Each structure stands twice: as C-alpha cells, then as structure tokens.
C-alpha cells in the first residue's frame, strides 16, 4: 500500500491525542481492527504465540471493500499515517481528521522537512 498522507494537528490546535484516536477507531464501523494471529514463537522453537493487533492501527473498509490503512506513527509522533491502494481512502481520512480537530495532508504537501 502506498502512503497517501498524514493526519496531523493544526498549527493553532493541540497535537493529536492517541487515546482519542483509539476511541474513534473503536466507535467508527469503517475502521476495522485486525484479529489476533497465532504464529510460531521465534524465540522458543516448537511453541506458538499470539500476535495481537495494535489498538491504534485499523483497516478502512466500506461496503466490504478495503480502501486503505490508518495507523498511529510507529515512532509515537502525534500523527496518523494514511495508506491505501484505493484513492477513496482520502475523503475518509479528511473526515476523520475533521472529527479529531486535525487536518489531512497529502504526502506531497508535507514537504521534505517533516
């Protein structure tokens, strides 16, 4: 999936709040969290382990069609990465940004300094 852009706080607002983002993920039916997966434990041969999905990462699904993926920044910066193979993820990202009192920036709008 390609990176489309990011959701960030505006210059005159507080930075995004991870707990508020997680609450939105849990309340919006379009934002679907992954399921736990059993895998072999690489540190204990012969044992299985359960890998649980991140609470701050979701797949965007509309009408049974996967549009993209939204995730809190891996380095814990106050931003949400927007990825997708379908450009229809962008209007949803803009709507979600609005719900979080934030803005959506296309990748090319961010510039090299961010």
CSV table of C-alpha atoms in Angstrom, one decimal:
chain,number,residue,atom,x,y,z
A,1,UNK,CA,0.0,0.0,0.0
A,2,UNK,CA,1.3,3.4,-0.9
A,3,UNK,CA,1.4,6.3,1.6
A,4,UNK,CA,-1.2,8.9,0.7
A,5,UNK,CA,-0.6,11.3,3.5
A,6,UNK,CA,-0.9,12.0,7.2
A,7,UNK,CA,-3.5,13.4,9.7
A,8,UNK,CA,-1.9,16.0,12.0
A,9,UNK,CA,-3.0,18.7,14.4
A,10,UNK,CA,-3.2,22.2,13.0
A,11,UNK,CA,-0.8,24.9,14.0
A,12,UNK,CA,-3.3,26.5,16.3
A,13,UNK,CA,-4.5,23.3,18.0
A,14,UNK,CA,-3.1,20.8,20.4
A,15,UNK,CA,-1.3,17.8,18.9
A,16,UNK,CA,-3.3,14.7,18.1
A,17,UNK,CA,-4.2,12.6,21.1
A,18,UNK,CA,-3.5,8.9,20.8
A,19,UNK,CA,-6.3,7.9,23.2
A,20,UNK,CA,-8.8,10.0,21.3
A,21,UNK,CA,-7.7,8.3,18.1
A,22,UNK,CA,-8.1,4.9,19.6
A,23,UNK,CA,-11.6,5.8,20.9
A,24,UNK,CA,-12.6,6.8,17.4
A,25,UNK,CA,-11.2,3.6,16.0
A,26,UNK,CA,-13.4,1.6,18.4
A,27,UNK,CA,-16.5,3.6,17.6
A,28,UNK,CA,-16.4,4.0,13.8
A,29,UNK,CA,-17.7,0.9,11.9
A,30,UNK,CA,-15.5,1.7,8.9
A,31,UNK,CA,-12.3,1.4,11.0
A,32,UNK,CA,-11.7,-2.3,11.5
A,33,UNK,CA,-9.0,-3.6,13.8
A,34,UNK,CA,-7.2,-6.8,12.8
A,35,UNK,CA,-7.7,-10.1,14.5
A,36,UNK,CA,-5.1,-11.8,16.8
A,37,UNK,CA,-3.0,-14.3,14.8
A,38,UNK,CA,-1.2,-17.4,16.1
A,39,UNK,CA,2.4,-17.8,14.9
A,40,UNK,CA,5.4,-19.8,15.8
A,41,UNK,CA,7.5,-18.2,18.5
A,42,UNK,CA,10.9,-17.5,17.0
A,43,UNK,CA,12.5,-17.4,20.5
A,44,UNK,CA,11.0,-20.7,21.7
A,45,UNK,CA,11.1,-23.4,19.0
A,46,UNK,CA,8.0,-25.6,19.0
A,47,UNK,CA,5.9,-23.1,20.8
A,48,UNK,CA,3.2,-20.9,19.4
A,49,UNK,CA,2.5,-17.3,20.4
A,50,UNK,CA,-0.4,-15.0,19.8
A,51,UNK,CA,0.3,-11.7,18.0
A,52,UNK,CA,-2.3,-9.1,18.9
A,53,UNK,CA,-3.0,-6.2,16.5
A,54,UNK,CA,-2.2,-2.7,17.6
A,55,UNK,CA,-5.1,-0.7,19.0
A,56,UNK,CA,-4.0,2.3,17.0
A,57,UNK,CA,-3.9,0.7,13.6
A,58,UNK,CA,-7.0,0.0,11.5
A,59,UNK,CA,-8.1,-1.1,8.1
A,60,UNK,CA,-10.7,1.2,6.3
A,61,UNK,CA,-13.5,-0.9,5.0
A,62,UNK,CA,-16.6,0.4,3.2
A,63,UNK,CA,-19.2,-1.8,1.6
A,64,UNK,CA,-17.0,-4.9,2.1
A,65,UNK,CA,-14.2,-3.1,0.1
A,66,UNK,CA,-10.8,-2.5,1.7
A,67,UNK,CA,-9.8,1.1,0.9
A,68,UNK,CA,-6.7,1.5,3.0
A,69,UNK,CA,-5.0,1.5,6.3
A,70,UNK,CA,-4.6,4.1,9.1
A,71,UNK,CA,-2.0,3.9,11.8
A,72,UNK,CA,-0.6,6.0,14.6
A,73,UNK,CA,3.1,6.8,13.8
A,74,UNK,CA,5.4,4.0,14.8
A,75,UNK,CA,7.8,6.5,16.5
A,76,UNK,CA,4.8,7.7,18.6
A,77,UNK,CA,4.8,11.1,16.9
A,78,UNK,CA,1.3,12.7,17.1
A,79,UNK,CA,0.3,11.8,13.6
A,80,UNK,CA,-1.7,9.2,11.8
A,81,UNK,CA,-0.3,7.7,8.6
A,82,UNK,CA,-2.8,7.1,5.8
A,83,UNK,CA,-2.0,4.3,3.3
A,84,UNK,CA,-4.1,2.8,0.6
A,85,UNK,CA,-4.4,1.2,-2.7
A,86,UNK,CA,-7.8,2.9,-3.4
A,87,UNK,CA,-7.9,6.7,-3.6
A,88,UNK,CA,-11.3,6.6,-1.9
A,89,UNK,CA,-9.5,6.4,1.4
A,90,UNK,CA,-8.6,10.1,1.1
A,91,UNK,CA,-12.1,11.6,1.7
A,92,UNK,CA,-12.5,9.3,4.7
A,93,UNK,CA,-9.1,10.4,6.0
A,94,UNK,CA,-10.2,14.0,5.6
A,95,UNK,CA,-13.5,13.3,7.5
A,96,UNK,CA,-11.6,11.5,10.3
A,97,UNK,CA,-9.1,14.4,10.5
A,98,UNK,CA,-12.1,16.8,11.0
A,99,UNK,CA,-13.5,14.6,13.7
A,100,UNK,CA,-10.2,14.8,15.5
A,101,UNK,CA,-9.9,18.6,15.1
A,102,UNK,CA,-7.0,18.0,12.8
A,103,UNK,CA,-6.1,18.2,9.1
A,104,UNK,CA,-5.2,15.7,6.4
A,105,UNK,CA,-2.1,16.5,4.4
A,106,UNK,CA,-1.3,14.7,1.1
A,107,UNK,CA,2.2,13.3,1.1
A,108,UNK,CA,3.5,15.9,-1.4
A,109,UNK,CA,2.0,18.7,0.8
A,110,UNK,CA,4.1,17.7,3.8
A,111,UNK,CA,7.4,18.8,2.2
A,112,UNK,CA,10.9,17.4,2.9
A,113,UNK,CA,11.3,18.9,6.4
A,114,UNK,CA,8.6,16.7,8.1
